């Protein structure tokens, strides 16, 4: 692609896609069809540069309407935002869901990640490719967040409007139908179908899923909705931070950082404005809890974000939501719009003189954007590459301002903290891991789905609820960035400290069971390929190390004896280098699952 403003012109559809987002251009400098007289000087350049953060939505607008991003379309978007074409090209090529080369309007994403691989994704891909003609582009995709219904496929047909269809669990026939006739695909099962415990007594985070109509604000309020926000206004910002701190709530995304400390550090920063970012880009293979919450109880996230913003003094919040979650996006956008209309968002929330609003920003297929600073870069219109720390986000985060970033599950936990009180919440779980926890169970189990248990339950108790199958071979905790454990280790307590003492990790709550019909070396190769593909390439240890890891695993499959032992030694050396020297958690954890499979499971013995 030519990386300067060349002679390529946007088509009418491409121009309409950009103008629908940005409004019509005001001058020839921005691409308006007027005389060239106003090209002699730039007008509104500063204002346009301040809209750099609309680059990602602009790329989505083009990709959604056309199916790919052409040179004329990219050049027009760059003119509108005064972004150098080379930079915009770097952003467009960073994300897996975009294409800068011509392709059919319909793209069928077929998940080939761990749960779907174990459920027959390879045969599904082969059947789909044989059954579809050249009018559909088939994309072998990392995890689509539909692990409880594996194998899964997502069809996206570009147009105005863009159409999507999900086939899960997918057969060849269902996937072909989703790609060729998305409007005729049966409706997805409700979110409650992913909650085997639905309707049981004692649920906290999942108690409304399947009980309330996710589209109805009145239904949400009738089931306790917005009680916590009113309690927050009664306590005041400092009181809310104190309650969250006293509850012992820690981040549920895997890092387990104390939420109250993060909120307090941001609230105390004199630099303004403050921002709140909800990380809903749960791209860890095997994770789908945030999707279920957003699809089944979206108003709870809107309320929780409003409370968090009130506590830290933020008036603007962003939800960075996976591009592979079309239904969650629709549900959450509807909830935001209804809350704004009814006075629960806007310039004067509930008449309390507090202004706050929420904007959804869609991701576009980049696992690394789950890292908080990479997420900030993505929202700001840059490549989603992690930043060096310090400074930390509580000092300089989104747009260089103090920022709190929490994931969906962490934020939703704030509601019971305020309604039941910090002491009662802290009494759930253990002394160091308080409250309830959501676990994403998939793989070789009879009842895959989201389970809510208090911290401290054992892995065996969770798998018993899910109906683990006979001949269990291994359990992967924490997803691709986690570690394997043996069937004789099911007594591990599901707490941050318990898994750490057992030499593994809890991560975001992924629990994937595999029986002896699943070839372990193939799973390890899929994990290695995942990290190779998802490395942003910014730092050498990760960029090179993930490639070397996959190469060594390929060689080990074909070797035995001393040759295999030498490659295992190389794997250890590469793994240590990635863990010690990578900039962010992707490279630091890329070796974890492979190491645990070798040391705990004897994968290549």
Coordinates of C-alpha atoms in Angstrom, one line a residue:
X1 CA 0.0 0.0 0.0
X2 CA 1.2 3.5 -0.9
X3 CA 1.8 5.3 2.4
X4 CA 1.1 8.9 1.4
X5 CA -1.8 10.9 0.1
X6 CA -1.9 9.5 -3.4
X7 CA -4.4 9.7 -6.2
X8 CA -6.7 7.0 -4.7
X9 CA -10.1 8.3 -4.0
X10 CA -12.6 6.9 -1.5
X11 CA -15.7 5.3 -3.0
X12 CA -19.1 6.8 -2.1
X13 CA -19.7 4.0 0.4
X14 CA -16.3 4.5 2.0
X15 CA -16.8 8.2 2.3
X16 CA -20.3 7.7 3.7
X17 CA -18.9 5.3 6.3
X18 CA -16.4 7.8 7.6
X19 CA -18.8 10.8 7.4
X20 CA -21.4 8.9 9.4
X21 CA -19.0 8.8 12.2
X22 CA -17.3 12.2 11.9
X23 CA -19.9 14.3 10.2
X24 CA -19.4 15.9 6.7
X25 CA -16.0 17.5 6.0
X26 CA -15.9 21.3 6.3
X27 CA -13.2 22.1 3.8
X28 CA -11.2 20.6 0.9
X29 CA -8.4 20.1 3.4
X30 CA -10.6 17.5 5.0
X31 CA -11.6 16.0 1.7
X32 CA -14.7 18.0 0.8
X33 CA -15.6 18.3 -2.9
X34 CA -15.0 22.1 -3.1
X35 CA -12.6 24.4 -4.8
X36 CA -8.9 24.0 -4.1
X37 CA -8.7 27.6 -2.7
X38 CA -9.1 26.4 0.9
X39 CA -6.2 23.9 0.5
X40 CA -3.7 26.7 0.8
X41 CA -4.0 26.6 4.6
X42 CA -5.2 24.1 7.1
X43 CA -8.3 24.9 9.2
X44 CA -9.3 23.2 12.3
X45 CA -6.0 21.2 12.5
X46 CA -5.9 21.2 16.3
X47 CA -9.5 20.2 16.6
X48 CA -8.9 17.3 14.2
X49 CA -5.8 16.2 16.0
X50 CA -7.8 16.1 19.2
X51 CA -10.0 13.5 17.6
X52 CA -7.1 11.1 17.0
X53 CA -8.9 8.7 19.4
X54 CA -11.6 8.3 16.7
X55 CA -9.1 6.5 14.4
X56 CA -10.1 3.0 15.7
X57 CA -13.9 3.7 15.4
X58 CA -13.2 5.1 11.9
X59 CA -11.4 1.9 10.9
X60 CA -14.3 -0.1 12.3
X61 CA -16.8 2.1 10.3
X62 CA -15.0 1.4 7.0
X63 CA -14.4 -2.3 7.7
X64 CA -18.0 -2.8 8.8
X65 CA -19.4 -1.1 5.7
X66 CA -17.0 -2.4 3.1
X67 CA -15.4 -5.5 4.6
X68 CA -11.9 -4.3 4.2
X69 CA -9.9 -1.0 4.4
X70 CA -8.8 0.3 1.0
X71 CA -6.2 2.9 0.3
X72 CA -8.7 5.6 -0.7
X73 CA -10.8 5.0 2.5
X74 CA -7.7 5.0 4.7
X75 CA -6.4 8.2 3.1
X76 CA -9.8 9.9 3.5
X77 CA -10.0 9.0 7.2
X78 CA -6.4 10.2 7.6
X79 CA -7.3 13.6 6.1
X80 CA -10.3 13.9 8.4
X81 CA -8.3 13.3 11.5
X82 CA -4.9 14.7 10.3
X83 CA -3.3 11.4 11.0
X84 CA -0.2 10.4 9.0
X85 CA -1.1 7.6 6.6
X86 CA 1.9 5.5 7.7
X87 CA 0.7 5.6 11.3
X88 CA -2.9 4.8 10.4
X89 CA -1.6 1.9 8.3
X90 CA 0.3 0.6 11.3
X91 CA -2.8 0.7 13.4
X92 CA -5.0 -0.9 10.7
X93 CA -2.6 -3.8 10.3
X94 CA -2.2 -4.3 14.0
X95 CA -5.7 -5.8 14.5
X96 CA -6.7 -9.3 13.3
X97 CA -10.3 -8.3 12.4
X98 CA -9.2 -5.7 9.9
X99 CA -7.8 -6.3 6.4
X100 CA -6.0 -3.8 4.1
X101 CA -6.3 -6.2 1.2
X102 CA -9.5 -6.9 -0.8
X103 CA -11.5 -9.7 0.6
X104 CA -15.2 -10.9 0.4
X105 CA -17.8 -8.9 2.3
X106 CA -18.5 -12.0 4.5
X107 CA -15.9 -13.3 6.9
X108 CA -16.5 -16.5 8.8
X109 CA -14.3 -16.7 12.0
X110 CA -13.9 -20.3 13.1
X111 CA -12.4 -20.7 16.5
X112 CA -9.4 -23.0 16.6
X113 CA -8.4 -22.3 20.2
X114 CA -8.1 -24.8 23.0
X115 CA -11.7 -25.6 23.9
X116 CA -12.8 -25.7 20.3
X117 CA -9.7 -27.7 19.2
X118 CA -10.7 -30.3 21.8
X119 CA -14.2 -30.3 20.4
X120 CA -13.3 -30.9 16.8
X121 CA -12.4 -27.5 15.3
X122 CA -10.0 -28.9 12.7
X123 CA -12.8 -31.1 11.1
X124 CA -15.2 -28.1 11.3
X125 CA -12.7 -25.9 9.4
X126 CA -12.1 -28.5 6.8
X127 CA -15.8 -29.1 6.2
X128 CA -16.6 -25.4 6.1
X129 CA -13.9 -24.6 3.6
X130 CA -15.1 -27.4 1.4
X131 CA -18.7 -26.2 1.7
X132 CA -18.2 -22.5 1.0
X133 CA -17.4 -20.8 -2.3
X134 CA -15.1 -17.9 -3.0
X135 CA -17.7 -15.4 -1.7
X136 CA -16.8 -16.1 1.9
X137 CA -13.4 -15.6 3.6
X138 CA -12.8 -18.3 6.3
X139 CA -10.6 -17.1 9.1
X140 CA -9.1 -19.5 11.6
X141 CA -9.5 -17.5 14.8
X142 CA -8.3 -17.5 18.3
X143 CA -10.8 -17.8 21.1
X144 CA -14.2 -16.2 20.4
X145 CA -15.3 -16.3 24.0
X146 CA -17.9 -19.0 23.3
X147 CA -16.1 -21.9 25.1
X148 CA -19.2 -23.3 26.8
X149 CA -20.6 -23.9 23.3
X150 CA -17.5 -25.2 21.5
X151 CA -16.8 -25.5 18.7
X152 CA -17.8 -22.0 17.7
X153 CA -18.0 -19.8 14.6
X154 CA -18.9 -16.1 14.1
X155 CA -20.0 -14.8 10.7
X156 CA -19.6 -11.0 9.9
X157 CA -21.2 -9.7 6.7
X158 CA -20.2 -6.1 5.9
X159 CA -22.8 -3.6 4.8
X160 CA -25.1 -0.9 6.1
X161 CA -25.9 -2.3 8.6
X162 CA -23.3 -4.9 9.3
X163 CA -24.8 -8.3 10.0
X164 CA -23.5 -10.9 12.3
X165 CA -24.5 -14.5 13.1
X166 CA -23.1 -17.0 15.6
X167 CA -23.0 -20.8 15.2
X168 CA -22.2 -22.5 18.5
X169 CA -22.0 -25.3 19.0
X170 CA -21.2 -25.3 15.3
X171 CA -21.8 -28.0 12.8
X172 CA -20.6 -27.6 9.2
X173 CA -24.1 -27.0 8.1
X174 CA -24.8 -24.4 10.8
X175 CA -21.5 -22.5 10.1
X176 CA -22.2 -22.4 6.4
X177 CA -25.7 -21.1 7.0
X178 CA -24.3 -18.4 9.3
X179 CA -21.9 -17.3 6.5
X180 CA -24.4 -17.5 3.6
X181 CA -27.6 -16.4 5.3
X182 CA -26.9 -14.7 8.6
X183 CA -30.4 -13.3 8.9
X184 CA -31.9 -16.8 8.9
X185 CA -29.7 -18.3 11.7
X186 CA -31.7 -19.2 14.8
X187 CA -31.3 -16.8 17.7
X188 CA -28.5 -17.4 20.1
X189 CA -29.5 -19.0 23.4
X190 CA -30.0 -16.5 26.2
X191 CA -27.1 -15.7 28.5
X192 CA -28.6 -17.8 31.3
X193 CA -27.9 -20.9 29.2
X194 CA -24.2 -20.4 30.1
X195 CA -25.0 -20.4 33.9
X196 CA -25.7 -23.9 35.1
X197 CA -26.3 -22.6 38.6
X198 CA -29.1 -20.2 37.5
X199 CA -31.9 -19.9 40.0
X200 CA -30.0 -21.4 42.9
X201 CA -30.0 -19.7 46.3
X202 CA -26.9 -17.8 47.4
X203 CA -25.7 -16.4 44.1
X204 CA -24.4 -12.9 44.3
X205 CA -22.8 -11.8 41.0
X206 CA -25.0 -14.0 38.8
X207 CA -28.3 -13.7 40.7
X208 CA -30.0 -11.5 38.1
X209 CA -28.8 -13.4 35.0
X210 CA -31.9 -15.2 33.7
X211 CA -34.1 -13.4 36.2
X212 CA -34.2 -9.9 34.7
X213 CA -34.9 -8.9 31.2
X214 CA -31.5 -7.5 30.1
X215 CA -33.2 -4.9 28.0
X216 CA -35.4 -3.5 30.8
X217 CA -34.2 -0.8 33.1
X218 CA -37.4 -1.1 35.1
X219 CA -36.9 -4.9 35.6
X220 CA -33.3 -4.2 36.7
X221 CA -34.5 -1.7 39.3
X222 CA -37.3 -4.0 40.5
X223 CA -34.5 -6.6 41.3
X224 CA -32.3 -4.3 43.4
X225 CA -30.8 -2.3 40.6
X226 CA -29.4 1.2 41.5
X227 CA -29.7 0.5 45.3
X228 CA -25.9 0.5 45.4
X229 CA -25.6 3.8 43.6
X230 CA -27.9 5.5 46.0
X231 CA -25.9 4.1 48.9
X232 CA -22.7 5.4 47.2
X233 CA -24.2 8.9 47.1
X234 CA -25.1 8.6 50.8
X235 CA -21.5 7.6 51.7
X236 CA -19.7 10.2 49.5
X237 CA -16.6 9.4 47.3
X238 CA -14.3 8.9 50.2
X239 CA -16.8 6.6 51.9
X240 CA -17.1 4.5 48.8
X241 CA -13.3 4.1 48.5
X242 CA -13.2 3.1 52.1
X243 CA -15.9 0.5 51.8
X244 CA -14.1 -1.1 48.7
X245 CA -10.8 -1.0 50.5
X246 CA -12.2 -2.6 53.7
X247 CA -13.9 -5.3 51.6
X248 CA -10.6 -6.7 50.5
X249 CA -11.7 -6.7 46.8
X250 CA -8.8 -7.4 44.4
X251 CA -8.8 -7.3 40.6
X252 CA -10.4 -10.3 39.0
X253 CA -8.4 -10.0 35.8
X254 CA -5.5 -12.0 37.1
X255 CA -3.1 -9.4 38.6
X256 CA -5.1 -9.4 41.9
X257 CA -4.2 -5.8 42.8
X258 CA -6.2 -4.3 45.6
X259 CA -9.0 -2.3 44.0
X260 CA -9.5 0.2 46.9
X261 CA -5.8 1.2 46.7
X262 CA -6.0 1.8 43.0
X263 CA -9.1 3.9 43.4
X264 CA -7.6 5.9 46.3
X265 CA -4.4 6.6 44.4
X266 CA -6.3 7.9 41.4
X267 CA -8.8 9.9 43.4
X268 CA -6.0 11.7 45.2
X269 CA -4.2 12.9 42.0
X270 CA -4.5 16.7 41.5
X271 CA -4.1 16.4 37.8
X272 CA -7.5 16.5 36.0
X273 CA -9.6 15.1 34.4
X274 CA -9.7 11.6 35.8
X275 CA -10.8 8.7 33.6
X276 CA -12.5 5.3 34.2
X277 CA -11.8 2.4 31.8
X278 CA -13.7 -0.9 31.9
X279 CA -11.6 -3.6 30.4
X280 CA -14.1 -5.9 28.6
X281 CA -11.5 -7.3 26.2
X282 CA -11.4 -10.7 27.8
X283 CA -9.3 -12.4 25.1
X284 CA -7.7 -15.0 27.3
X285 CA -8.5 -18.4 25.7
X286 CA -11.2 -20.1 27.9
X287 CA -12.6 -16.8 29.3
X288 CA -16.2 -15.8 28.8
X289 CA -17.6 -14.5 32.2
X290 CA -17.6 -10.9 31.2
X291 CA -19.6 -11.7 28.1
X292 CA -22.2 -13.5 30.1
X293 CA -22.5 -10.6 32.6
X294 CA -22.8 -8.0 29.8
X295 CA -25.4 -10.1 27.9
X296 CA -27.4 -11.1 30.9
X297 CA -27.1 -8.2 33.3
X298 CA -25.8 -5.2 31.4
X299 CA -27.3 -2.5 33.7
X300 CA -25.2 -3.9 36.6
X301 CA -22.0 -2.8 34.8
X302 CA -23.4 0.6 34.0
X303 CA -24.3 1.1 37.6
X304 CA -20.9 -0.2 38.9
X305 CA -19.0 2.1 36.5
X306 CA -21.1 5.1 37.7
X307 CA -20.1 4.2 41.3
X308 CA -16.5 3.8 40.5
X309 CA -16.4 7.1 38.6
X310 CA -18.1 8.9 41.5
X311 CA -15.5 7.5 43.9
X312 CA -12.5 8.6 41.8
X313 CA -13.9 11.9 40.5
X314 CA -14.2 10.8 36.8
X315 CA -16.8 12.3 34.5
X316 CA -16.1 10.1 31.5
X317 CA -15.8 6.4 31.2
X318 CA -14.9 4.0 28.4
X319 CA -15.8 0.3 28.0
X320 CA -13.2 -1.4 25.8
X321 CA -15.3 -4.3 24.5
X322 CA -14.1 -7.3 22.4
X323 CA -14.9 -6.9 18.7
X324 CA -16.0 -10.6 18.7
X325 CA -18.9 -9.9 21.1
X326 CA -21.6 -8.4 18.8
X327 CA -24.5 -9.3 21.2
X328 CA -22.8 -8.0 24.3
X329 CA -22.1 -4.7 22.4
X330 CA -25.7 -4.3 21.4
X331 CA -27.0 -5.1 24.9
X332 CA -24.6 -2.8 26.7
X333 CA -25.2 0.0 24.3
X334 CA -28.9 -0.3 24.8
X335 CA -28.4 -0.2 28.6
X336 CA -26.2 2.9 28.3
X337 CA -28.8 4.7 26.1
X338 CA -31.6 3.8 28.4
X339 CA -29.7 4.9 31.5
X340 CA -28.9 8.2 29.9
X341 CA -32.5 8.8 28.9
X342 CA -33.7 8.1 32.4
X343 CA -31.2 10.2 34.2
X344 CA -28.9 7.5 35.5
X345 CA -26.1 8.8 33.2
X346 CA -25.5 12.4 31.9
X347 CA -25.0 15.8 33.3
X348 CA -26.9 15.3 36.6
X349 CA -27.0 11.6 37.7
X350 CA -30.1 11.1 39.9
X351 CA -30.2 14.8 40.6
X352 CA -27.0 14.6 42.7
X353 CA -25.0 17.1 40.7
X354 CA -22.6 14.5 39.5
X355 CA -21.9 14.2 35.7
X356 CA -20.8 11.0 34.2
X357 CA -21.3 9.2 30.8
X358 CA -20.0 6.1 29.2
X359 CA -18.7 5.4 25.7
X360 CA -18.1 1.9 24.2
X361 CA -14.9 1.4 22.2
X362 CA -14.8 -1.8 20.2
X363 CA -11.6 -3.8 20.0
X364 CA -10.6 -5.5 16.8
X365 CA -8.9 -8.7 17.7
X366 CA -5.7 -8.1 19.6
X367 CA -5.1 -10.1 22.8
X368 CA -2.4 -7.7 23.9
X369 CA -5.0 -5.0 24.3
X370 CA -6.1 -6.8 27.5
X371 CA -3.0 -5.2 29.0
X372 CA -4.1 -1.9 30.5
X373 CA -1.6 0.4 28.9
X374 CA -1.9 -1.3 25.5
X375 CA -5.6 -0.7 25.9
X376 CA -5.0 3.0 26.5
X377 CA -2.9 3.3 23.4
X378 CA -5.6 1.5 21.4
X379 CA -8.4 3.9 22.6
X380 CA -6.1 6.9 21.8
X381 CA -5.7 5.7 18.2
X382 CA -2.3 4.2 18.3
X383 CA -1.0 0.6 18.0
X384 CA -2.0 -1.4 21.0
X385 CA 1.5 -1.8 22.4
X386 CA 2.2 -1.8 26.1
X387 CA 3.9 1.2 27.7
X388 CA 6.8 1.0 30.1
X389 CA 5.9 1.6 33.8
X390 CA 6.3 3.8 35.7
X391 CA 4.5 6.1 35.4
X392 CA 1.6 4.0 36.4
X393 CA -2.0 4.5 35.1
X394 CA -3.1 6.0 38.4
X395 CA -0.7 8.9 37.6
X396 CA -0.7 9.0 33.8
X397 CA -3.1 6.6 32.1
X398 CA -5.6 7.3 29.3
X399 CA -4.7 10.6 27.5
X400 CA -1.9 11.1 30.0
X401 CA -4.4 11.6 32.9
X402 CA -5.0 9.6 36.1
X403 CA -7.0 6.5 35.2
X404 CA -8.6 3.6 36.9
X405 CA -8.8 0.4 34.8
X406 CA -10.9 -2.6 36.0
X407 CA -12.4 -5.5 34.3
X408 CA -16.2 -6.2 34.2
X409 CA -16.2 -8.8 37.0
X410 CA -14.2 -6.5 39.4
X411 CA -16.5 -3.6 38.9
X412 CA -19.7 -5.7 39.3
X413 CA -18.4 -6.9 42.7
X414 CA -18.7 -3.3 43.9
X415 CA -22.5 -3.6 43.9
X416 CA -22.8 -6.2 46.7
X417 CA -20.0 -4.5 48.6
X418 CA -22.2 -1.4 49.0
X419 CA -25.5 -3.2 49.5
X420 CA -24.4 -5.8 52.0
X421 CA -21.5 -3.7 53.6
X422 CA -17.8 -4.3 53.5
X423 CA -17.7 -6.6 56.6
X424 CA -20.3 -9.0 55.3
X425 CA -18.6 -9.1 51.9
X426 CA -15.2 -9.7 53.4
X427 CA -16.7 -12.7 55.4
X428 CA -17.2 -14.5 52.1
X429 CA -14.2 -16.5 50.9
X430 CA -10.9 -16.5 52.8
X431 CA -8.9 -13.9 54.7
X432 CA -6.7 -13.0 51.8
X433 CA -9.1 -13.7 48.9
X434 CA -12.5 -12.3 49.8
X435 CA -15.8 -12.4 48.1
X436 CA -17.3 -14.6 45.4
X437 CA -15.4 -15.6 42.2
X438 CA -16.6 -16.5 38.7
X439 CA -15.0 -19.5 37.0
X440 CA -15.2 -20.3 33.3
X441 CA -15.4 -24.0 33.0
X442 CA -15.1 -25.7 29.6
X443 CA -13.6 -28.7 27.9
X444 CA -14.2 -32.3 29.0
X445 CA -17.1 -31.6 31.4
X446 CA -20.8 -32.4 31.1
X447 CA -22.0 -28.9 32.1
X448 CA -19.6 -26.2 30.8
X449 CA -20.4 -22.6 31.7
X450 CA -19.9 -19.9 34.3
X451 CA -19.9 -20.9 38.0
X452 CA -19.9 -18.7 41.0
X453 CA -18.2 -20.0 44.1
X454 CA -16.7 -18.3 47.2
X455 CA -12.9 -18.1 47.2
X456 CA -11.6 -21.2 48.9
X457 CA -13.6 -23.9 47.2
X458 CA -11.3 -26.6 45.7
X459 CA -10.7 -27.4 42.1
X460 CA -12.3 -30.8 42.6
X461 CA -15.5 -29.2 44.0
X462 CA -15.8 -27.0 41.0
X463 CA -15.3 -29.8 38.6
X464 CA -17.8 -32.0 40.4
X465 CA -20.4 -29.2 39.9
X466 CA -19.5 -29.1 36.2
X467 CA -19.6 -32.9 35.8
X468 CA -16.0 -33.8 34.9
X469 CA -15.7 -36.8 32.6
X470 CA -13.8 -39.9 33.3
X471 CA -10.2 -40.4 32.2
X472 CA -9.3 -36.8 33.1
X473 CA -5.8 -36.1 31.8
X474 CA -5.1 -32.5 32.8
X475 CA -6.7 -29.3 33.9
X476 CA -5.5 -25.9 32.6
X477 CA -5.9 -23.1 35.1
X478 CA -5.7 -19.5 34.0
X479 CA -6.0 -20.0 30.3
X480 CA -3.1 -20.0 27.8
X481 CA -1.1 -17.8 30.2
X482 CA -1.8 -20.2 33.1
X483 CA -0.6 -23.6 34.0
X484 CA -1.6 -27.3 33.9
X485 CA -2.3 -29.4 37.0
X486 CA -2.6 -33.2 37.3
X487 CA -5.8 -35.1 38.1
X488 CA -4.3 -35.9 41.6
X489 CA -4.1 -32.2 42.4
X490 CA -7.8 -31.4 42.5
X491 CA -7.5 -30.5 46.2
X492 CA -5.9 -27.1 45.2
X493 CA -7.9 -24.3 46.9
X494 CA -9.2 -21.8 44.3
X495 CA -7.7 -18.7 45.9
X496 CA -4.9 -16.5 44.6
X497 CA -2.6 -17.6 47.5
X498 CA -3.6 -21.3 47.2
X499 CA -2.9 -21.6 43.6
X500 CA 0.4 -19.7 44.0
X501 CA 1.5 -22.0 46.8
X502 CA 0.7 -25.0 44.5
X503 CA 3.0 -23.6 41.8
X504 CA 0.3 -22.5 39.4
X505 CA -2.0 -19.5 38.9
X506 CA -5.7 -18.7 39.2
X507 CA -5.5 -16.0 36.5
X508 CA -8.9 -14.7 35.4
X509 CA -10.7 -17.9 36.5
X510 CA -10.3 -20.1 33.5
X511 CA -10.7 -23.9 34.2
X512 CA -10.3 -26.1 31.2
X513 CA -10.5 -29.9 31.6
X514 CA -9.0 -32.3 29.1
X515 CA -9.5 -36.1 29.1
X516 CA -7.1 -38.6 27.6
X517 CA -8.7 -38.3 24.1
X518 CA -7.1 -34.8 23.7
X519 CA -3.5 -35.0 22.4
X520 CA -1.5 -32.8 24.8
X521 CA 1.3 -31.9 22.3
X522 CA -1.2 -30.5 19.9
X523 CA -2.6 -28.3 22.7
X524 CA 0.8 -27.0 23.5
X525 CA 1.5 -26.2 19.9
X526 CA -1.8 -24.3 19.7
X527 CA -0.8 -22.3 22.8
X528 CA 2.7 -21.5 21.4
X529 CA 1.1 -20.4 18.0
X530 CA -1.3 -18.2 19.9
X531 CA 1.4 -16.3 21.7
X532 CA 3.5 -16.0 18.5
X533 CA 0.5 -14.5 16.7
X534 CA -0.5 -12.2 19.5
X535 CA 2.9 -10.8 20.4
X536 CA 2.9 -7.1 19.6
X537 CA 6.5 -7.4 18.5
X538 CA 7.6 -4.4 20.5
X539 CA 10.3 -6.2 22.6
X540 CA 12.9 -8.7 21.4
X541 CA 12.4 -11.3 24.2
X542 CA 8.8 -11.8 23.3
X543 CA 8.9 -11.2 19.6
X544 CA 11.7 -13.7 19.1
X545 CA 11.1 -15.9 22.0
X546 CA 7.5 -16.9 21.1
X547 CA 8.7 -17.9 17.6
X548 CA 11.6 -20.0 19.0
X549 CA 9.2 -21.6 21.5
X550 CA 6.9 -22.8 18.7
X551 CA 9.8 -24.0 16.5
X552 CA 11.2 -26.1 19.4
X553 CA 7.8 -27.6 20.1
X554 CA 7.4 -28.6 16.4
X555 CA 10.9 -30.3 16.5
X556 CA 10.2 -32.1 19.8
X557 CA 7.1 -33.8 18.3
X558 CA 9.4 -35.4 15.6
X559 CA 12.3 -36.2 17.9
X560 CA 13.2 -38.5 20.8
X561 CA 16.0 -39.1 23.2
X562 CA 18.9 -36.7 23.4
X563 CA 17.6 -34.5 20.5
X564 CA 14.3 -33.9 22.3
X565 CA 16.1 -33.3 25.6
X566 CA 18.2 -30.6 23.9
X567 CA 15.1 -28.8 22.6
X568 CA 13.5 -29.0 26.0
X569 CA 16.6 -27.4 27.5
X570 CA 16.4 -24.7 24.8
X571 CA 12.7 -24.1 25.7
X572 CA 13.6 -23.6 29.3
X573 CA 16.3 -21.0 28.4
X574 CA 14.0 -19.2 26.0
X575 CA 11.2 -19.3 28.6
X576 CA 13.4 -17.8 31.3
X577 CA 14.5 -15.0 29.0
X578 CA 10.9 -14.1 28.1
X579 CA 9.8 -14.2 31.7
X580 CA 12.6 -12.0 32.9
X581 CA 13.0 -9.5 30.2
X582 CA 9.6 -9.0 28.4
X583 CA 7.9 -5.6 28.8
X584 CA 4.5 -7.0 29.7
X585 CA 2.6 -10.0 30.9
X586 CA 2.2 -11.6 27.5
X587 CA 5.9 -12.4 27.1
X588 CA 6.3 -13.0 30.8
X589 CA 3.6 -15.8 30.8
X590 CA 4.0 -17.2 27.3
X591 CA 6.2 -20.1 28.7
X592 CA 4.0 -20.9 31.7
X593 CA 1.6 -23.5 30.3
X594 CA 4.4 -25.3 28.3
X595 CA 6.6 -25.4 31.4
X596 CA 3.9 -26.9 33.5
X597 CA 3.0 -29.5 30.9
X598 CA 6.6 -30.6 30.8
X599 CA 7.3 -30.6 34.5
X600 CA 3.9 -31.6 36.0
X601 CA 2.4 -33.8 33.2
X602 CA 5.5 -35.2 31.6
X603 CA 4.1 -34.2 28.2
X604 CA 7.1 -35.5 26.2
X605 CA 8.2 -38.5 28.2

